[in-house]
XYZ file of C-alpha atoms in Angstrom:
752
model
C 36.415 -17.512 51.709
C 37.716 -15.800 49.169
C 37.162 -11.780 49.452
C 35.046 -9.873 47.517
C 36.021 -7.706 44.578
C 36.170 -4.280 45.620
C 34.723 -1.635 43.576
C 35.183 2.118 43.703
C 31.532 3.080 44.917
C 32.376 6.692 43.675
C 32.172 7.150 39.607
C 35.554 9.142 38.278
C 34.954 13.102 36.924
C 37.948 14.185 36.860
C 39.594 13.418 33.708
C 42.780 10.790 33.412
C 45.824 13.193 33.534
C 43.886 15.337 37.223
C 43.385 11.995 38.522
C 47.006 10.096 38.242
C 48.420 13.606 39.450
C 45.411 14.037 41.779
C 44.286 17.714 41.394
C 41.131 19.097 40.739
C 39.772 19.536 38.273
C 37.347 21.628 36.359
C 35.470 19.375 34.016
C 36.355 20.805 30.889
C 37.367 19.822 27.538
C 39.970 20.023 27.572
C 40.598 21.303 30.874
C 42.357 23.726 32.826
C 45.061 21.722 34.402
C 45.698 19.952 30.086
C 45.784 23.439 29.110
C 47.875 24.807 30.707
C 50.568 21.780 30.598
C 50.163 21.252 26.783
C 49.075 17.621 27.731
C 46.932 16.544 24.668
C 45.532 13.651 26.542
C 42.702 15.675 28.499
C 40.136 11.968 28.000
C 37.336 11.000 30.647
C 37.412 6.949 31.388
C 33.440 6.061 31.320
C 31.294 6.630 34.514
C 28.386 4.905 33.725
C 29.788 1.570 34.106
C 33.623 0.070 35.770
C 35.848 -0.773 33.808
C 38.394 -4.135 34.462
C 41.355 -3.044 34.378
C 43.665 -5.452 33.059
C 47.773 -4.743 32.344
C 48.945 -4.753 29.033
C 51.704 -6.124 27.586
C 54.812 -3.920 26.874
C 55.736 -4.212 23.515
C 51.196 -4.039 22.950
C 50.593 -0.977 20.359
C 48.039 2.119 22.825
C 45.375 3.526 20.289
C 44.921 7.423 21.069
C 42.138 9.758 20.116
C 42.800 12.825 18.760
C 41.580 16.000 19.670
C 40.627 17.674 17.194
C 38.360 14.128 16.174
C 36.470 14.270 19.886
C 36.191 17.946 18.677
C 34.375 17.028 15.697
C 32.881 14.474 17.757
C 31.370 16.750 19.899
C 30.318 19.073 17.290
C 28.563 16.306 15.921
C 25.710 15.401 19.205
C 24.851 19.184 18.183
C 23.655 18.001 15.297
C 22.506 15.100 16.339
C 19.649 16.080 18.264
C 18.175 18.553 15.402
C 14.653 17.953 14.675
C 14.219 17.220 11.379
C 17.430 14.865 10.872
C 16.657 11.790 10.921
C 18.408 9.339 14.568
C 20.299 6.933 12.942
C 19.907 3.173 15.051
C 21.426 3.523 18.343
C 25.176 1.399 19.297
C 23.466 -0.399 22.132
C 25.793 0.004 24.646
C 26.669 1.874 27.577
C 29.222 4.080 26.541
C 27.153 5.490 23.206
C 24.004 6.166 25.782
C 26.418 8.165 28.178
C 27.644 9.839 24.277
C 23.796 11.177 23.418
C 23.072 11.908 27.102
C 25.969 13.592 28.227
C 26.293 17.487 26.177
C 29.535 18.362 28.137
C 31.840 15.319 28.251
C 32.819 12.626 25.309
C 33.259 9.581 26.437
C 35.915 7.611 24.991
C 39.408 5.457 26.436
C 42.344 6.054 28.169
C 45.715 4.748 26.929
C 44.974 1.823 29.112
C 40.899 1.740 27.894
C 40.278 -1.476 25.950
C 40.173 -1.678 22.101
C 36.413 -2.452 22.255
C 35.651 0.588 23.918
C 37.723 2.737 21.213
C 36.029 0.948 17.842
C 32.260 1.823 19.531
C 33.850 5.551 19.916
C 35.193 5.305 16.247
C 31.650 3.755 15.063
C 29.577 6.190 17.018
C 31.530 9.548 15.078
C 31.536 7.612 11.802
C 27.550 7.227 12.189
C 27.125 11.256 13.637
C 29.374 12.242 10.154
C 27.275 10.290 8.022
C 23.983 11.741 9.496
C 25.691 15.253 9.103
C 26.316 14.743 5.544
C 22.818 13.602 5.074
C 21.520 16.468 7.048
C 23.693 19.139 5.251
C 23.419 17.888 1.601
C 20.928 19.150 -1.515
C 17.857 17.866 -3.007
C 18.834 15.821 -5.406
C 15.780 15.217 -7.283
C 15.116 18.658 -8.226
C 13.692 20.293 -11.323
C 15.218 22.193 -13.823
C 12.106 25.012 -13.147
C 13.434 24.844 -9.555
C 10.362 22.902 -7.836
C 10.747 19.285 -6.696
C 10.445 17.032 -9.170
C 8.285 13.710 -8.633
C 9.152 10.333 -10.987
C 6.249 7.910 -11.479
C 6.770 4.076 -13.125
C 4.103 3.439 -14.822
C 4.311 -0.259 -16.803
C 1.995 -1.909 -19.747
C 2.206 -4.014 -22.262
C 1.921 -1.445 -25.237
C 4.677 0.987 -23.701
C 6.726 -1.857 -21.262
C 8.116 0.239 -18.802
C 7.863 3.943 -18.699
C 9.484 6.854 -15.737
C 7.896 9.989 -16.647
C 9.385 12.987 -13.962
C 6.905 15.586 -13.637
C 6.637 18.941 -11.722
C 5.249 18.046 -8.395
C 3.032 21.271 -7.457
C 0.519 19.886 -9.822
C -2.745 19.765 -9.035
C -3.056 15.761 -10.699
C -1.367 13.523 -12.504
C -3.092 14.284 -15.776
C -2.175 18.226 -15.479
C 0.782 17.814 -14.552
C 4.132 19.336 -15.861
C 5.756 16.513 -18.298
C 9.949 17.445 -17.664
C 11.606 13.992 -19.343
C 10.421 10.640 -19.673
C 12.690 7.350 -19.296
C 11.464 4.662 -21.732
C 13.657 1.386 -21.581
C 17.481 2.694 -22.428
C 16.349 5.893 -23.561
C 15.881 9.813 -22.237
C 13.649 11.809 -23.313
C 13.218 15.600 -23.113
C 10.191 17.800 -23.377
C 11.017 18.343 -26.870
C 9.780 14.734 -27.647
C 6.391 14.629 -29.151
C 4.561 13.331 -26.431
C 5.466 14.974 -23.836
C 2.792 16.936 -23.167
C 0.022 14.204 -23.861
C -0.129 12.754 -20.569
C -4.316 11.834 -20.875
C -2.268 8.665 -23.849
C -1.261 6.826 -21.276
C -4.625 7.031 -19.273
C -6.046 5.339 -22.559
C -3.447 2.949 -22.746
C -4.565 1.655 -18.960
C -7.420 1.074 -20.456
C -7.213 -1.211 -22.342
C -3.966 -2.194 -21.067
C -6.231 -5.434 -19.454
C -7.642 -6.516 -22.961
C -3.790 -6.968 -23.625
C -2.765 -9.075 -20.933
C -6.041 -11.456 -21.121
C -4.503 -14.011 -23.906
C -8.684 -14.929 -25.361
C -9.023 -12.209 -26.261
C -9.094 -10.967 -29.922
C -6.863 -7.842 -28.777
C -4.200 -10.132 -27.584
C -4.551 -12.847 -30.326
C -4.336 -9.541 -33.145
C -2.063 -7.900 -31.847
C 0.243 -10.045 -31.589
C -0.020 -11.755 -34.933
C 0.669 -7.985 -36.391
C 3.701 -8.140 -34.633
C 4.959 -11.315 -36.323
C 3.615 -10.645 -39.411
C 5.270 -6.991 -39.329
C 8.251 -8.114 -38.046
C 8.597 -10.677 -41.390
C 7.741 -7.757 -43.516
C 10.612 -6.212 -42.296
C 12.737 -8.710 -42.653
C 11.983 -9.565 -45.964
C 12.389 -5.548 -46.693
C 16.688 -5.254 -45.105
C 19.731 -7.058 -46.470
C 22.194 -8.845 -44.911
C 24.552 -6.755 -42.574
C 26.890 -5.137 -43.815
C 25.762 -4.488 -47.131
C 29.008 -3.616 -49.539
C 28.390 -1.054 -51.593
C 27.823 -2.096 -55.616
C 27.692 -0.280 -58.821
C 23.883 -1.536 -59.864
C 21.714 0.636 -60.621
C 17.717 1.287 -61.090
C 17.705 1.471 -65.288
C 18.204 5.394 -66.504
C 14.327 6.202 -66.704
C 13.482 5.257 -63.212
C 16.344 7.215 -61.739
C 16.032 10.270 -63.581
C 12.081 9.846 -61.943
C 13.729 9.907 -58.777
C 16.772 12.423 -58.736
C 13.956 14.610 -59.863
C 11.592 13.298 -56.903
C 15.067 14.615 -54.160
C 15.572 17.710 -56.103
C 11.992 19.279 -55.574
C 12.088 17.586 -52.019
C 14.514 17.886 -49.178
C 17.108 19.701 -51.707
C 14.972 22.832 -51.415
C 15.060 23.388 -47.924
C 18.917 21.031 -46.675
C 20.854 22.078 -49.929
C 24.042 19.386 -50.126
C 24.655 19.223 -53.388
C 26.021 22.116 -56.078
C 23.384 20.931 -59.292
C 25.401 21.353 -62.160
C 28.744 19.649 -60.846
C 26.174 16.642 -60.152
C 24.115 16.638 -63.535
C 27.612 16.786 -65.170
C 28.678 13.663 -63.109
C 25.979 12.084 -63.313
C 25.246 11.959 -67.648
C 28.923 10.470 -66.786
C 28.099 7.865 -65.531
C 25.686 6.665 -67.992
C 27.335 7.619 -70.880
C 30.632 6.113 -69.697
C 31.752 2.756 -70.361
C 34.764 3.362 -67.622
C 34.149 2.422 -63.401
C 32.692 5.430 -61.700
C 33.833 6.625 -58.169
C 32.005 5.045 -55.092
C 31.793 8.227 -53.428
C 29.886 8.841 -56.103
C 28.083 5.874 -56.516
C 26.933 6.212 -52.767
C 25.903 9.629 -53.088
C 23.207 8.983 -56.571
C 21.840 6.008 -54.470
C 20.772 8.356 -51.427
C 19.576 10.756 -53.801
C 17.625 8.039 -55.127
C 16.522 6.586 -52.136
C 15.068 9.630 -50.650
C 12.902 10.377 -54.141
C 12.074 7.143 -53.947
C 9.567 8.462 -50.932
C 7.465 10.398 -53.203
C 7.643 7.988 -56.127
C 4.197 6.995 -55.522
C 1.512 6.765 -52.809
C 2.426 3.677 -51.992
C 6.917 3.204 -51.643
C 6.812 0.394 -53.701
C 10.559 1.674 -54.045
C 11.139 0.844 -50.239
C 12.921 -2.676 -50.434
C 15.158 -0.548 -52.572
C 16.223 2.349 -51.107
C 16.704 0.060 -47.866
C 19.440 -1.406 -49.430
C 20.584 1.727 -50.751
C 20.785 2.772 -47.778
C 22.595 -0.001 -46.289
C 25.109 0.005 -48.830
C 26.281 3.921 -48.246
C 26.112 3.056 -44.471
C 28.607 0.266 -44.431
C 31.030 2.488 -47.024
C 30.562 5.341 -44.723
C 31.488 2.936 -41.436
C 34.757 1.447 -42.760
C 37.294 1.819 -39.894
C 40.091 3.585 -42.238
C 38.227 7.332 -41.423
C 40.993 9.439 -42.057
C 39.956 8.464 -45.622
C 36.149 9.303 -45.404
C 37.659 13.531 -44.287
C 36.966 14.945 -47.414
C 33.565 17.146 -48.534
C 31.955 14.170 -50.804
C 32.405 12.238 -47.496
C 30.509 14.994 -45.857
C 27.850 15.349 -48.136
C 27.124 11.853 -48.549
C 26.793 11.318 -44.633
C 24.249 14.803 -44.622
C 22.055 12.762 -47.387
C 22.407 9.445 -45.248
C 21.479 10.716 -42.674
C 18.032 12.825 -44.614
C 17.283 8.904 -45.863
C 17.023 7.593 -42.961
C 14.529 9.662 -41.796
C 12.712 9.653 -45.516
C 12.623 6.072 -45.350
C 12.225 5.203 -41.583
C 15.844 3.821 -41.016
C 15.583 4.479 -37.438
C 14.088 8.139 -37.859
C 14.347 9.053 -33.994
C 18.014 7.699 -33.257
C 19.797 10.399 -35.767
C 20.353 12.568 -33.004
C 23.630 9.992 -32.352
C 25.038 10.053 -35.710
C 24.174 13.966 -35.940
C 26.821 14.303 -33.563
C 29.098 12.474 -34.867
C 28.360 14.522 -38.431
C 28.947 17.267 -36.682
C 32.256 16.641 -35.345
C 33.617 16.035 -38.374
C 32.852 18.873 -39.812
C 34.534 21.064 -37.179
C 37.344 18.495 -37.525
C 37.879 19.894 -41.334
C 36.640 23.370 -40.224
C 33.796 23.613 -41.452
C 33.062 25.879 -38.151
C 35.102 28.417 -38.997
C 34.160 30.995 -41.986
C 36.139 30.497 -45.335
C 38.318 33.873 -44.496
C 39.768 32.446 -41.210
C 41.307 30.216 -43.004
C 43.792 29.312 -46.031
C 42.436 30.390 -49.256
C 40.284 28.821 -51.644
C 38.021 29.152 -54.603
C 34.604 31.070 -54.652
C 33.205 27.464 -55.116
C 34.829 25.899 -52.145
C 34.211 28.266 -49.382
C 31.192 29.099 -50.667
C 30.279 25.033 -50.581
C 31.341 24.669 -47.046
C 29.361 27.271 -45.819
C 26.177 25.598 -47.427
C 27.349 21.815 -45.459
C 28.055 23.541 -42.445
C 24.090 25.338 -42.634
C 22.346 22.153 -43.503
C 24.853 20.317 -40.314
C 23.029 23.265 -38.187
C 19.904 22.491 -39.221
C 19.806 18.529 -39.691
C 21.246 19.011 -35.855
C 18.999 21.086 -34.483
C 16.133 18.920 -36.279
C 16.957 15.572 -34.653
C 17.054 17.478 -30.937
C 13.981 18.483 -31.137
C 13.005 15.282 -33.361
C 14.676 13.041 -29.751
C 13.664 15.466 -26.889
C 17.326 15.829 -26.479
C 20.092 18.423 -25.453
C 21.109 20.407 -28.401
C 25.341 20.098 -29.643
C 26.217 23.119 -30.884
C 26.196 27.059 -29.800
C 26.141 29.705 -30.829
C 30.164 30.426 -29.787
C 31.414 27.286 -31.285
C 31.266 28.706 -35.026
C 31.304 32.281 -36.964
C 31.138 30.504 -40.240
C 29.466 33.285 -42.306
C 25.153 31.805 -43.509
C 25.751 30.940 -47.116
C 25.666 33.355 -50.010
C 22.602 34.401 -52.204
C 24.268 32.767 -55.283
C 23.252 30.709 -57.868
C 24.973 27.143 -58.458
C 26.040 28.501 -62.085
C 27.626 31.701 -60.584
C 30.285 29.427 -58.356
C 31.737 28.214 -61.777
C 33.435 31.477 -62.179
C 36.526 32.804 -60.687
C 34.876 35.594 -59.246
C 31.405 35.308 -59.358
C 28.764 37.753 -58.459
C 26.676 37.985 -55.047
C 22.708 38.630 -55.922
C 21.060 41.399 -54.093
C 18.953 39.769 -51.059
C 15.463 40.460 -53.207
C 16.606 38.453 -55.821
C 15.828 34.845 -55.458
C 17.641 31.486 -56.378
C 17.290 28.288 -54.408
C 19.455 29.044 -51.499
C 17.067 31.703 -50.656
C 15.164 29.101 -48.434
C 17.859 28.391 -46.380
C 18.823 31.764 -46.420
C 15.844 33.063 -44.695
C 15.209 30.220 -42.514
C 19.353 30.634 -41.058
C 17.667 34.305 -39.779
C 15.725 31.436 -36.997
C 18.359 29.478 -36.246
C 19.580 31.348 -33.209
C 16.101 31.540 -31.943
C 15.331 27.753 -33.011
C 18.161 26.706 -31.029
C 17.957 29.038 -28.041
C 13.860 27.132 -27.607
C 14.688 23.856 -28.006
C 18.450 24.481 -25.298
C 15.434 25.777 -23.056
C 13.050 22.577 -23.731
C 16.021 19.999 -23.150
C 18.922 21.355 -21.926
C 19.655 20.237 -18.080
C 20.837 23.097 -16.703
C 17.672 24.844 -17.898
C 14.826 26.708 -16.090
C 11.436 26.182 -17.763
C 9.335 28.658 -16.585
C 6.227 30.387 -17.727
C 7.449 33.488 -18.631
C 10.674 32.578 -19.962
C 7.969 30.391 -22.822
C 5.521 33.623 -23.305
C 9.591 36.132 -23.874
C 10.322 32.876 -26.243
C 7.010 33.022 -28.309
C 6.512 36.276 -28.358
C 9.925 36.160 -29.998
C 9.470 33.199 -31.607
C 6.448 35.150 -33.149
C 8.278 38.266 -34.689
C 11.015 35.810 -36.844
C 8.054 33.581 -37.842
C 6.621 37.232 -39.184
C 9.698 37.987 -41.087
C 10.306 34.948 -42.412
C 6.278 34.785 -43.843
C 7.459 38.537 -44.889
C 10.969 37.388 -46.754
C 8.912 34.572 -48.745
C 5.732 36.371 -49.946
C 8.265 38.588 -51.599
C 10.316 35.101 -53.162
C 6.331 34.821 -54.082
C 5.354 38.054 -56.272
C 8.604 37.809 -58.296
C 9.544 33.642 -58.243
C 8.089 30.349 -58.538
C 8.917 29.242 -54.746
C 9.642 25.269 -54.645
C 5.675 23.989 -53.251
C 7.369 21.201 -50.817
C 10.008 23.927 -48.941
C 7.118 26.459 -48.883
C 5.267 23.304 -46.488
C 8.375 22.092 -44.575
C 8.878 25.431 -43.292
C 5.463 26.072 -42.033
C 5.505 22.872 -40.012
C 8.844 23.234 -38.739
C 8.217 26.849 -37.309
C 4.833 25.671 -36.001
C 6.699 22.901 -34.690
C 8.746 25.025 -32.422
C 5.709 26.587 -30.736
C 4.036 23.654 -30.356
C 6.831 22.334 -28.953
C 6.684 25.682 -26.033
C 3.194 25.008 -25.442
C 2.376 21.795 -25.336
C 3.315 20.958 -21.368
C 1.232 23.176 -20.219
C -1.978 22.004 -22.441
C -3.213 19.516 -19.992
C -2.112 21.950 -17.441
C -5.019 24.615 -18.808
C -7.296 22.424 -18.371
C -7.451 23.228 -14.708
C -5.413 27.141 -14.326
C -7.472 29.864 -16.533
C -3.270 31.269 -16.480
C -2.104 28.816 -18.480
C -5.496 28.921 -21.536
C -3.072 30.947 -23.405
C -0.866 27.804 -23.928
C -4.162 25.918 -24.942
C -5.339 27.872 -27.437
C -2.002 28.283 -28.875
C -1.508 24.669 -28.871
C -4.289 23.456 -30.747
C -4.666 25.941 -32.814
C -1.305 25.029 -33.827
C -2.327 21.790 -34.674
C -4.751 22.904 -36.583
C -2.302 24.998 -38.937
C 0.045 21.507 -38.737
C -2.914 19.475 -39.940
C -4.142 20.919 -42.453
C -0.565 21.998 -43.914
C 0.026 17.779 -44.458
C -3.203 16.218 -44.791
C -4.987 19.078 -46.501
C -1.720 20.564 -48.828
C -1.430 21.766 -52.366
C 1.954 19.787 -52.378
C 1.721 16.230 -53.050
C 5.339 15.135 -52.893
C 5.013 17.119 -49.121
C 1.830 14.595 -48.120
C 3.612 11.650 -49.587
C 7.030 12.728 -48.008
C 5.446 12.595 -44.625
C 2.747 9.821 -45.634
C 5.583 7.845 -46.217
C 8.304 8.756 -44.575
C 9.492 9.833 -41.236
C 11.560 11.677 -38.646
C 10.133 15.227 -37.783
C 7.635 16.127 -40.331
C 5.697 12.827 -39.400
C 6.053 12.773 -35.584
C 4.475 16.793 -35.835
C 1.208 15.250 -37.741
C 0.794 12.722 -35.265
C 0.779 14.675 -32.686
C -1.166 17.795 -33.967
C -3.954 14.896 -34.632
C -3.868 13.314 -30.860
C -3.588 17.475 -29.773
C -6.929 18.117 -31.627
C -8.901 14.512 -30.231
C -7.842 15.417 -27.044
C -8.429 19.320 -27.372
C -12.039 17.654 -27.926
C -12.360 15.039 -25.777
C -11.050 17.972 -22.894
C -14.305 20.099 -24.396
C -17.060 17.489 -24.525
C -15.916 16.708 -20.325
C -15.982 20.120 -19.177
C -19.426 20.454 -21.074
C -21.908 20.900 -17.937
C -25.658 21.919 -19.743
C -28.410 20.315 -20.541
C -28.050 20.636 -24.064
C -25.588 18.966 -26.724
C -21.842 21.176 -26.604
C -21.262 22.698 -29.830
C -17.684 21.680 -31.407
C -16.031 23.422 -33.651
C -16.393 21.606 -36.451
C -12.727 21.868 -38.360
C -11.699 20.374 -35.393
C -14.068 17.089 -35.881
C -12.755 17.252 -39.436
C -9.961 15.816 -38.375
C -11.156 13.096 -36.813
C -11.833 11.187 -39.446
C -9.507 12.701 -41.641
C -6.899 11.637 -39.365
C -8.827 8.134 -39.523
C -8.184 8.314 -43.730
C -4.302 9.234 -42.683
C -3.319 6.469 -40.799
C -4.921 4.025 -43.173
C -2.381 5.455 -46.025
C 0.252 5.423 -43.464
C -0.383 1.517 -43.136
C -1.434 0.954 -46.564
C 2.304 2.570 -47.985
C 4.196 0.345 -46.164
C 3.909 1.045 -41.952
C 4.510 -2.089 -39.782
C 3.953 -0.277 -36.346
C 0.382 -1.199 -35.372
C 0.447 1.568 -32.799
C -0.224 4.691 -34.266
C -2.920 3.529 -36.190
C -4.555 1.606 -33.135
C -4.033 4.863 -31.023
C -5.514 7.685 -33.694
C -8.565 4.880 -33.685
C -9.332 4.535 -30.110
C -8.951 7.611 -29.288
C -10.886 9.358 -32.004
C -13.638 6.631 -30.776
C -13.107 7.804 -27.746
C -14.382 11.513 -28.767
C -17.602 10.102 -30.751
C -18.470 8.067 -27.458
C -18.036 11.859 -25.464
C -20.235 13.359 -28.781
C -23.178 10.220 -28.693
C -23.315 11.001 -25.074
C -22.419 7.149 -24.139
C -22.416 6.629 -20.825
C -19.516 5.621 -18.781
C -19.854 2.501 -18.422
C -20.523 1.419 -22.096
C -17.862 3.423 -23.112
C -14.816 0.680 -22.002
C -16.827 -2.200 -24.049
C -17.105 0.318 -27.255
C -13.364 1.045 -26.972
C -12.817 -2.173 -26.871
C -14.830 -3.368 -30.477
C -13.757 0.016 -31.466
C -10.110 -1.913 -30.843
C -10.472 -5.114 -32.437
C -12.006 -3.494 -35.355
C -9.257 -1.570 -35.817
C -6.324 -4.964 -35.220
C -8.342 -6.481 -37.985
C -7.894 -3.169 -40.222
C -4.085 -3.734 -39.530
C -4.543 -7.594 -39.820
C -5.327 -7.875 -43.061
C -2.792 -5.014 -44.963
C 0.168 -7.060 -42.952
C -0.955 -10.351 -44.584
C -1.294 -8.541 -47.715
C 2.164 -6.850 -47.687
C 3.609 -10.111 -46.019
C 1.593 -12.430 -48.957
C 3.017 -9.696 -52.169
C 4.915 -11.187 -54.528
C 4.412 -15.264 -53.337
C 1.838 -18.234 -54.101
C -0.776 -18.587 -51.493
C -4.387 -19.515 -51.002
C -6.441 -17.291 -49.957
C -6.031 -15.659 -46.828
C -9.167 -15.498 -44.408
C -9.896 -12.048 -42.825
C -11.803 -13.482 -39.585
C -10.420 -13.847 -36.372
C -12.335 -16.034 -33.424
C -12.448 -14.315 -30.601
C -10.490 -17.407 -29.088
C -7.750 -17.453 -31.326
C -4.836 -17.305 -29.489
C -1.106 -17.204 -30.247
C 0.940 -20.065 -30.158
C 4.184 -18.688 -30.185
C 4.656 -15.443 -28.032
C 8.064 -15.542 -26.674
C 9.705 -13.255 -24.309
C 12.000 -11.691 -27.634
C 8.272 -9.985 -29.123
C 7.331 -8.763 -25.548
C 10.224 -6.870 -25.302
C 10.069 -5.555 -29.137
C 7.681 -2.601 -28.244
C 9.125 0.904 -28.519
C 7.256 3.810 -27.366
C 7.853 5.807 -31.241
C 3.677 5.372 -32.059
C 3.610 5.778 -35.881
C 6.633 5.512 -36.706
C 8.882 2.627 -38.376
C 10.690 0.000 -36.815
C 13.235 -0.556 -39.199
C 16.688 0.104 -37.647
C 20.312 -1.143 -39.584
C 20.407 -5.054 -38.206
C 21.902 -7.701 -39.614
C 17.718 -9.466 -41.139
C 18.602 -13.243 -39.248
C 16.161 -15.474 -40.322
C 15.982 -17.055 -36.924
C 13.713 -13.692 -36.130
C 10.784 -15.618 -38.490
C 11.040 -18.592 -36.687
C 7.298 -18.122 -36.309
C 4.074 -20.553 -35.952
C 0.628 -19.265 -37.320
C -2.696 -19.333 -36.585
C -4.016 -20.305 -39.556
C -2.363 -23.171 -41.154
C -3.681 -22.787 -44.601
C -0.687 -20.185 -44.459
C 2.475 -21.301 -45.560
C 5.181 -21.754 -42.905
C 7.970 -21.708 -45.197
C 7.841 -17.246 -44.419
């Protein structure tokens, strides 16, 4: 019979060196004996479970845990007991349990201990270090205002997936302050036109089931409108790339388009020196020589901008697209060094303005605006000519004018796209343009006109005085490091009112002595009001629940009413046409204004608790019908995006239903019926646009309720954008494969 294995009855409590030397140990870490003898291997064996010893091979390496690592693990044990720290999963062996339960002794291995115990200790120490790092790291979801943030993800068939960042200290989602929106691959800041209108997302959720139900009129009509819109846009857009040519329209038409341009954007964003332009323009028609391609590109962009106000229907839109595509191709050549000229810089500026005017990627101009800004900086336009080698007065003044326009276009693209500004006041020292007439610059030493004398540069000069404050507002709204407090909002509002008052006084003084361009007056008004709206709209919904934000509610509504008056009831027909047919800041600002007014009426009706009908402001109610008429004009002038038209009509229908006392149960069906009627209207307009200039039988306008699209492909479902009421045309190849669609009416030709 074999003798049973002997086991140690008493657990070892001394450190290993003291045990081997058979001396008393005070059981500290390290113990006093090891401190005195400078022994760094003061370790303790596991007393929870006996270790079966085995002899090591002479050449086998031993693993020793350094004292610093053991002390760090000892410190981590205290963190492990913190009440607010989530404990990691315990290492299920007896050595780990001993580590946790023994604050005075850290369990480890001897030099002769097994590798398994060493690895267990290392794993435990790693877990504790990670736990300590998680407990001490700062919060990663802090909002710009310092309050805790919350990101909500919503997915609808209309808007696709949206990630909306709110302030978490708000009463409800409808009253929350929106700090940013992530739509597809774009991050949109607070100045984006829909950021403060949470009520629209509630409206989308109401209609969402009908966009998912394939047997509904809404589903069939909406996707048929989308298919027709693709056909229209593909016909308008030429092949890409589109090499520039010297082909121009007849001179009579070109003269009218140039005149339209000179009455519109050139009055607030001066790009050209008019005497020089007119001289080369006349030589172009009088001479048989090949013209300079740089001038031809400039001229075609001017014609494209002028085409937006040529008539109410924007009938020259296909030609305008062709001219913009050619300019984009010319500027996109790889040899960028040859484009570092004043003429190319003028063409780049005109291209950005033309893209917004014609609706070719209007909300994406912030990206090329950054390239334009860097190009100007590389050419030294951010330095005043007095700090550079001597140039003529004409060259110096043109550099100041172009830099001023680049600043305006850059800032305008930032507030439109909801992106941070790309320039700071410390980044340039170029003076504002001088108050010169264009003809004065033809002399060697031109005389500077006094500020009281009106020139065509007077309005851009007056607007430049407000630039620092407008830049600060855009930075306050969209910059990552900004602290969006309400106190700062009120401070900026006070400064903006004083600056706007000075601007109006300056312009009124000019009106008394000269005839100012009507387009410039209306454009400046809308531009400045947009900054008021951007400041206060984030608090618009919150003001419905907290009286402390009532001032923002009043400012948002009054500003929206002014903007609507400046656009829809404007005495300047070119400005009204420019907004209706174009895109960009003026278009989105107008849409925002009508939406704010409709939302205010909705809130006002919902707040009323009296027995008698609540009295509404007649001026606000009148905007409802005007908004419906205006969005219809946008569709008739060539707009292909139906979502803006549907949004306006459904929102107006919701307000009208509340005014008539429609019950909550009937309101749902009422909104659905209004949506169906709006889609039928859009369908008739788009069908007419799709068949213009082609032979086809009479188009049916009736839509049976069981009519459903036969070929709704995934690429169409993904082609939704959050930019409602914005033209969807972008620079693309115009591939005919996009037109591979089947229609629901067999009487319509399939070869479209």
